[in-house]
Coordinates of C-alpha atoms in Angstrom, one line a residue:
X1 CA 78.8 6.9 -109.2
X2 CA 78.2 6.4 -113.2
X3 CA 75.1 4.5 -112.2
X4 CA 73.5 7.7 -110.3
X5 CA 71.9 10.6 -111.5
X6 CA 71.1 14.0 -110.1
X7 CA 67.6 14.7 -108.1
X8 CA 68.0 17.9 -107.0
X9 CA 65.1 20.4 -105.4
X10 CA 65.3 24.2 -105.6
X11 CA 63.6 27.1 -104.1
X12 CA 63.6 30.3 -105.2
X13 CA 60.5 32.4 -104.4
X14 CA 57.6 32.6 -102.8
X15 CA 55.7 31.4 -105.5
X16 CA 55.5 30.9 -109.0
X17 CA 53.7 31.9 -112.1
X18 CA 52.9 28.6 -113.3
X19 CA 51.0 29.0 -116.4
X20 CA 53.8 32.1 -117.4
X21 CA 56.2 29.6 -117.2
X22 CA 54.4 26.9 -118.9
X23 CA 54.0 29.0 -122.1
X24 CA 57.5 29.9 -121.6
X25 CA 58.7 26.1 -122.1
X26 CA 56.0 25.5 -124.5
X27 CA 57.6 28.1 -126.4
X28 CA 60.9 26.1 -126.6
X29 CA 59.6 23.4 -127.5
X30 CA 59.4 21.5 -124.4
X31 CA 56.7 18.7 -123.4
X32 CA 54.5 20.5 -120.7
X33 CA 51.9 18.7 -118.6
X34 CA 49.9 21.5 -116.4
X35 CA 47.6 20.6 -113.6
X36 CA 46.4 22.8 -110.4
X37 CA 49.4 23.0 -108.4
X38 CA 52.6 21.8 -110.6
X39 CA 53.9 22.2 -114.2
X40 CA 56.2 19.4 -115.6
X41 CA 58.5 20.1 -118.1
X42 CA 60.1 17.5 -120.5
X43 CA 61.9 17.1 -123.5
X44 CA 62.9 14.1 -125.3
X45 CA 65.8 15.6 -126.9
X46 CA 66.8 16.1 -123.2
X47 CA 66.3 13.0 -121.2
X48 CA 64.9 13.9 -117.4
X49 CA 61.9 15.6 -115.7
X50 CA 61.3 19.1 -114.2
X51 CA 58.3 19.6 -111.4
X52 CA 57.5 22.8 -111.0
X53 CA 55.7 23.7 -108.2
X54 CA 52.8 27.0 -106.9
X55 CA 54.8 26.8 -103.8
X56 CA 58.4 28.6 -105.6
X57 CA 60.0 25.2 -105.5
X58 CA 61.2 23.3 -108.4
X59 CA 62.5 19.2 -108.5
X60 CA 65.1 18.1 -111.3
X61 CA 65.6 15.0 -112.4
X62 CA 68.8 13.4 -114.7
X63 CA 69.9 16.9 -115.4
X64 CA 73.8 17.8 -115.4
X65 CA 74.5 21.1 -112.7
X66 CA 74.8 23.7 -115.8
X67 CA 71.3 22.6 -116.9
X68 CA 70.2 23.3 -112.9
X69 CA 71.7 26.3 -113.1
X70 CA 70.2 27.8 -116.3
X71 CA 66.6 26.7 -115.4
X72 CA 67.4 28.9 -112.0
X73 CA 68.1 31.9 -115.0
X74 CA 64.9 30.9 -116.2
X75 CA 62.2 30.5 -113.5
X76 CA 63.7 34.2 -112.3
X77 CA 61.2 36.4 -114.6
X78 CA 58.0 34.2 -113.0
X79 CA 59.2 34.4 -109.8
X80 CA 56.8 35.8 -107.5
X81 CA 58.4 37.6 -103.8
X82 CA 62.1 35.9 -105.0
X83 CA 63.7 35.0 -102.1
X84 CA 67.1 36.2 -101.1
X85 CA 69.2 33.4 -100.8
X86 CA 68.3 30.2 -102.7
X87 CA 67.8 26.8 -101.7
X88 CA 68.7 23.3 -102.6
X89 CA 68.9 20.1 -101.3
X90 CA 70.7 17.3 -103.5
X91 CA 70.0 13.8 -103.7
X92 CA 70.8 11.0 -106.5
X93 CA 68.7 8.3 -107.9
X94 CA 69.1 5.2 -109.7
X95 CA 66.7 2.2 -111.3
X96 CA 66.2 -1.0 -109.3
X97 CA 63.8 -3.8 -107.7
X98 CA 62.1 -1.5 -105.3
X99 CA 61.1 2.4 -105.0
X100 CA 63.1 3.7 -102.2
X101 CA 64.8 6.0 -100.4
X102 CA 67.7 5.6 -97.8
X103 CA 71.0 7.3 -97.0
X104 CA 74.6 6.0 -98.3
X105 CA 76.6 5.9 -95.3
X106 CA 79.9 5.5 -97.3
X107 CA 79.9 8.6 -99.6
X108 CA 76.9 10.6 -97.1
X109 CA 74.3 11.0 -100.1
X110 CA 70.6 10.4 -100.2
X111 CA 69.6 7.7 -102.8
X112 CA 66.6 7.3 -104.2
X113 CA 65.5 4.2 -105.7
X114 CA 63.5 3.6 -108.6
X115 CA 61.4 0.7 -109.9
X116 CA 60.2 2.4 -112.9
X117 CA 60.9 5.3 -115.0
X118 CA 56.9 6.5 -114.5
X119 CA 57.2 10.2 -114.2
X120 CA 54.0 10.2 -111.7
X121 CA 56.2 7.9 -109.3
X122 CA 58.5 11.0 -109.8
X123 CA 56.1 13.2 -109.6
X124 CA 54.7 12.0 -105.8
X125 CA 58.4 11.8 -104.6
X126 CA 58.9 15.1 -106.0
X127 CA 55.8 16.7 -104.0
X128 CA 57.6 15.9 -100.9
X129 CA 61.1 17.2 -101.7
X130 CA 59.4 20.2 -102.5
X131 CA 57.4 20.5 -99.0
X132 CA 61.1 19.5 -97.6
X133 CA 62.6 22.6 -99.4
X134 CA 60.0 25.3 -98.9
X135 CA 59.8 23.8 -94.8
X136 CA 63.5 24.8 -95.1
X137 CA 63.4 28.4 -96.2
X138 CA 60.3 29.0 -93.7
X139 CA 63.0 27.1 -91.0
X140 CA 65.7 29.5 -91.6
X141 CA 63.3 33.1 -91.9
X142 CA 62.0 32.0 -88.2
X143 CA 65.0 31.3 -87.1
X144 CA 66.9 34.3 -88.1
X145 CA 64.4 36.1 -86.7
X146 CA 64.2 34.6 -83.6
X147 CA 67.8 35.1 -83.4
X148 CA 67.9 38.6 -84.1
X149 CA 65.5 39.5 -80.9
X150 CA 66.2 36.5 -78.4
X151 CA 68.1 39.0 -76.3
X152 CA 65.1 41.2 -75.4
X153 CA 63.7 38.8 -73.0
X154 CA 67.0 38.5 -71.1
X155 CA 67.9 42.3 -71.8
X156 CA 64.2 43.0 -69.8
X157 CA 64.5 40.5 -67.1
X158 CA 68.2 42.1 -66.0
X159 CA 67.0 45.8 -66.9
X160 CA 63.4 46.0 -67.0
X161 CA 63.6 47.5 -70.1
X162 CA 64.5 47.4 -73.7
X163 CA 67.4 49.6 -75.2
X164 CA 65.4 50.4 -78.3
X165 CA 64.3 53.1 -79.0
X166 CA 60.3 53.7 -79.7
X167 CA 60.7 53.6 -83.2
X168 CA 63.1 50.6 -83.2
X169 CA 61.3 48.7 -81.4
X170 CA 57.9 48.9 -83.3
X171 CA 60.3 48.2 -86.7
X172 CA 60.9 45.0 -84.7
X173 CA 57.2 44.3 -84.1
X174 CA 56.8 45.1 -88.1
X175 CA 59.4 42.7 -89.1
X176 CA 58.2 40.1 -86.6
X177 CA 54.5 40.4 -87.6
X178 CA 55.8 39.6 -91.2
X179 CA 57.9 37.1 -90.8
X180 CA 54.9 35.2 -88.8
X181 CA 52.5 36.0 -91.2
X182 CA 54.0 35.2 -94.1
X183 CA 54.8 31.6 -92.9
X184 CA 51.1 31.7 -91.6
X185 CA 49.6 32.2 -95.3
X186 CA 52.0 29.9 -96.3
X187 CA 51.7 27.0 -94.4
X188 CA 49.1 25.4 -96.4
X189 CA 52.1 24.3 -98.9
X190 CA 53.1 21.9 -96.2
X191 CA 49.3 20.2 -96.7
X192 CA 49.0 16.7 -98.2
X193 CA 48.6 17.9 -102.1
X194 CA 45.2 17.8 -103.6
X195 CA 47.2 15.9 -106.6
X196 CA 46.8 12.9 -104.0
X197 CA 42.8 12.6 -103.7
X198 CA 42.8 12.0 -107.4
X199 CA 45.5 9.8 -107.1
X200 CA 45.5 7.9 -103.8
X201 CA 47.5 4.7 -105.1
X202 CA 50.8 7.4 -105.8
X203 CA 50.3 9.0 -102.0
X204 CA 52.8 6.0 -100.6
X205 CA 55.4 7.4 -102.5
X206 CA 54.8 10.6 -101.0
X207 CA 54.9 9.5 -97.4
X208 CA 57.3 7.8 -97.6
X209 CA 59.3 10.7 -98.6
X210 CA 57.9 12.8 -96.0
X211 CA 59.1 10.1 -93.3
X212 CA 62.4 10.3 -94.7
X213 CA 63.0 14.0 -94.6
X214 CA 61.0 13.8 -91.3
X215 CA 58.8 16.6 -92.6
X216 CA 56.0 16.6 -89.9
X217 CA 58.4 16.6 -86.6
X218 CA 59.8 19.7 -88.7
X219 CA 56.5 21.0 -88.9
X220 CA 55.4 20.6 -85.1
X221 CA 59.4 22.6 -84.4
X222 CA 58.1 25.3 -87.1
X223 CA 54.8 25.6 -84.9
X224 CA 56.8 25.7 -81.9
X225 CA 59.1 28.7 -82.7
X226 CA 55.9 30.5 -84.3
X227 CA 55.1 30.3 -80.8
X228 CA 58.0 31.9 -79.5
X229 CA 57.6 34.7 -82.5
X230 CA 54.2 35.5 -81.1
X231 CA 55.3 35.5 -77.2
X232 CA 58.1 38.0 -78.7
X233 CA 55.5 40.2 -80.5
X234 CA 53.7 40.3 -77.3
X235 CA 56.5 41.6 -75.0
X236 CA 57.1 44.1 -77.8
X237 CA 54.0 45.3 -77.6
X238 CA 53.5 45.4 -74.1
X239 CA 57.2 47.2 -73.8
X240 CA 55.4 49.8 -75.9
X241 CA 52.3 50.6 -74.3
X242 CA 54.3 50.5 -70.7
X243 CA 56.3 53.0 -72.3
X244 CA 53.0 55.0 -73.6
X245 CA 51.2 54.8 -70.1
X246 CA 54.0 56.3 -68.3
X247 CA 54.4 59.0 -71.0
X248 CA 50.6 59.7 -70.1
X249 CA 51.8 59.7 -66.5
X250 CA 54.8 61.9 -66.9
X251 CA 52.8 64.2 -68.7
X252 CA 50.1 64.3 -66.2
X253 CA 52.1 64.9 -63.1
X254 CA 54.1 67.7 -65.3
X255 CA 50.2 69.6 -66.0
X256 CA 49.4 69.1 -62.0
X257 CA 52.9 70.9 -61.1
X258 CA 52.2 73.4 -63.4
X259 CA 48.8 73.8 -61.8
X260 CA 50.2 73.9 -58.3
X261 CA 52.4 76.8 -59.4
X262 CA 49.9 78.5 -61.1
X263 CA 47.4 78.7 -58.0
X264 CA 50.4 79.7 -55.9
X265 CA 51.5 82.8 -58.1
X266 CA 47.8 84.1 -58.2
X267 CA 47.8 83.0 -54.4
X268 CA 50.4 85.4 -53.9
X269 CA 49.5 88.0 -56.0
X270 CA 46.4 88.2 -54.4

């Protein structure tokens, strides 16, 4: 394993503030490069490459695990809506003929292949490890949260109701609604990078990366269960206003009794 070095991808937030932490690095003396959407970060006394990206991912490359772990320290401050849990996904890379990238069957780790040391070659591949890794985060808050309420179609279908409460059960719409939103104003980070229209002879490297980590079946499952968040939102909703309409009801018939007995006291009285 001498021969291989670390490519690892990180997210940690929402988003970042990229030109905070570009003066941060240019502060120490690291080589920045800034454009629209990404921030890399070099430094010749350090060999390797750091991509920074608006989406709160990062991709490291030829760093040692310590390294990776105090850049983590150090993205924290420009972290905008820090997630909870961090991700990663690991891969290693080596120089050869051919650019590639291909699983090692033997030892189960993802190699990518290099035919130059061209950080823009990085730079494309690193574009789609960082779609892979924010795909992954939006993966895991839809799932959670279609875990957390998959019961309540079940739970209405054996009942006819839901066991929550009024006030639960519109705390469940909230945290639906944002959960699907969020990945809804988000979902634009999974869009073919505008780094690519300037620079269509890189987009290969890009795809190819995409096909690997079979980013757009991922996509069409993330669509899917966004689906199943909204059909959840709507039997929320229409739990609710069944419950409202016969609160209306019960109210109603409660005024006409009181009514009836009215008349019939002044009836006798009279």
């Amino acid at each position: 394993m001498r021969s291989y070095l670390r490519c690892v991808s990180f997210c940690t937030a929402g988003s970042y503030d990229i030109l905070g932490l570009a003066n941060f690095f240019k502060k120490k003396a690291y080589f920045i490069r800034l454009s629209r959407d990404a921030l890399h970060v070099t430094n010749l006394k350090r060999p390797g490459d750091i991509f920074f990206f608006n989406n709160g991912s990062f991709v490291c490359w030829g760093f040692k695990k310590h390294f990776e772990e105090k850049l983590i320290s150090f993205v924290k401050p420009f972290a905008i809506h820090p997630l909870l849990h961090l991700e990663t996904d690991h891969f290693f890379y080596r120089y050869g003929q051919e650019t590639t990238i291909d699983t090692q069957e033997k030892h189960r780790l993802d190699i990518i292949t290099l035919d130059s040391e061209d950080a823009q070659i990085k730079l494309a591949i690193s574009y789609g490890l960082a779609q892979s890794i924010k795909l992954e985060t939006f993966e895991e808050e839809i799932q959670e949260a279609i875990k957390k309420n998959n019961y309540l179609p079940e739970e209405i279908a054996t009942r006819g109701v839901i066991s929550l409460s009024r006030r639960a059960i519109f705390k469940r719409i909230g945290e639906i609604f944002i959960a699907r939103s969020s990945i809804n104003l988000n979902i634009e980070y999974l869009d073919a990078p505008e780094f690519f229209w300037r620079n269509p002879n890189l987009e290969p490297y890009y795809i190819m990366v995409k096909k690997f980590l079979d980013i757009p079946s991922r996509v069409m499952a993330l669509n899917q269960k966004l689906d199943v968040l909204q059909e959840l939102l709507d039997i929320l909703n229409s739990q609710v206003q069944h419950r409202h309409s016969s609160l209306l009801e019960s109210i109603i018939i409660l005024l006409i009794i009181v009514e009836i007995i009215i008349s019939l006291f002044q009836f006798h009285v009279v």
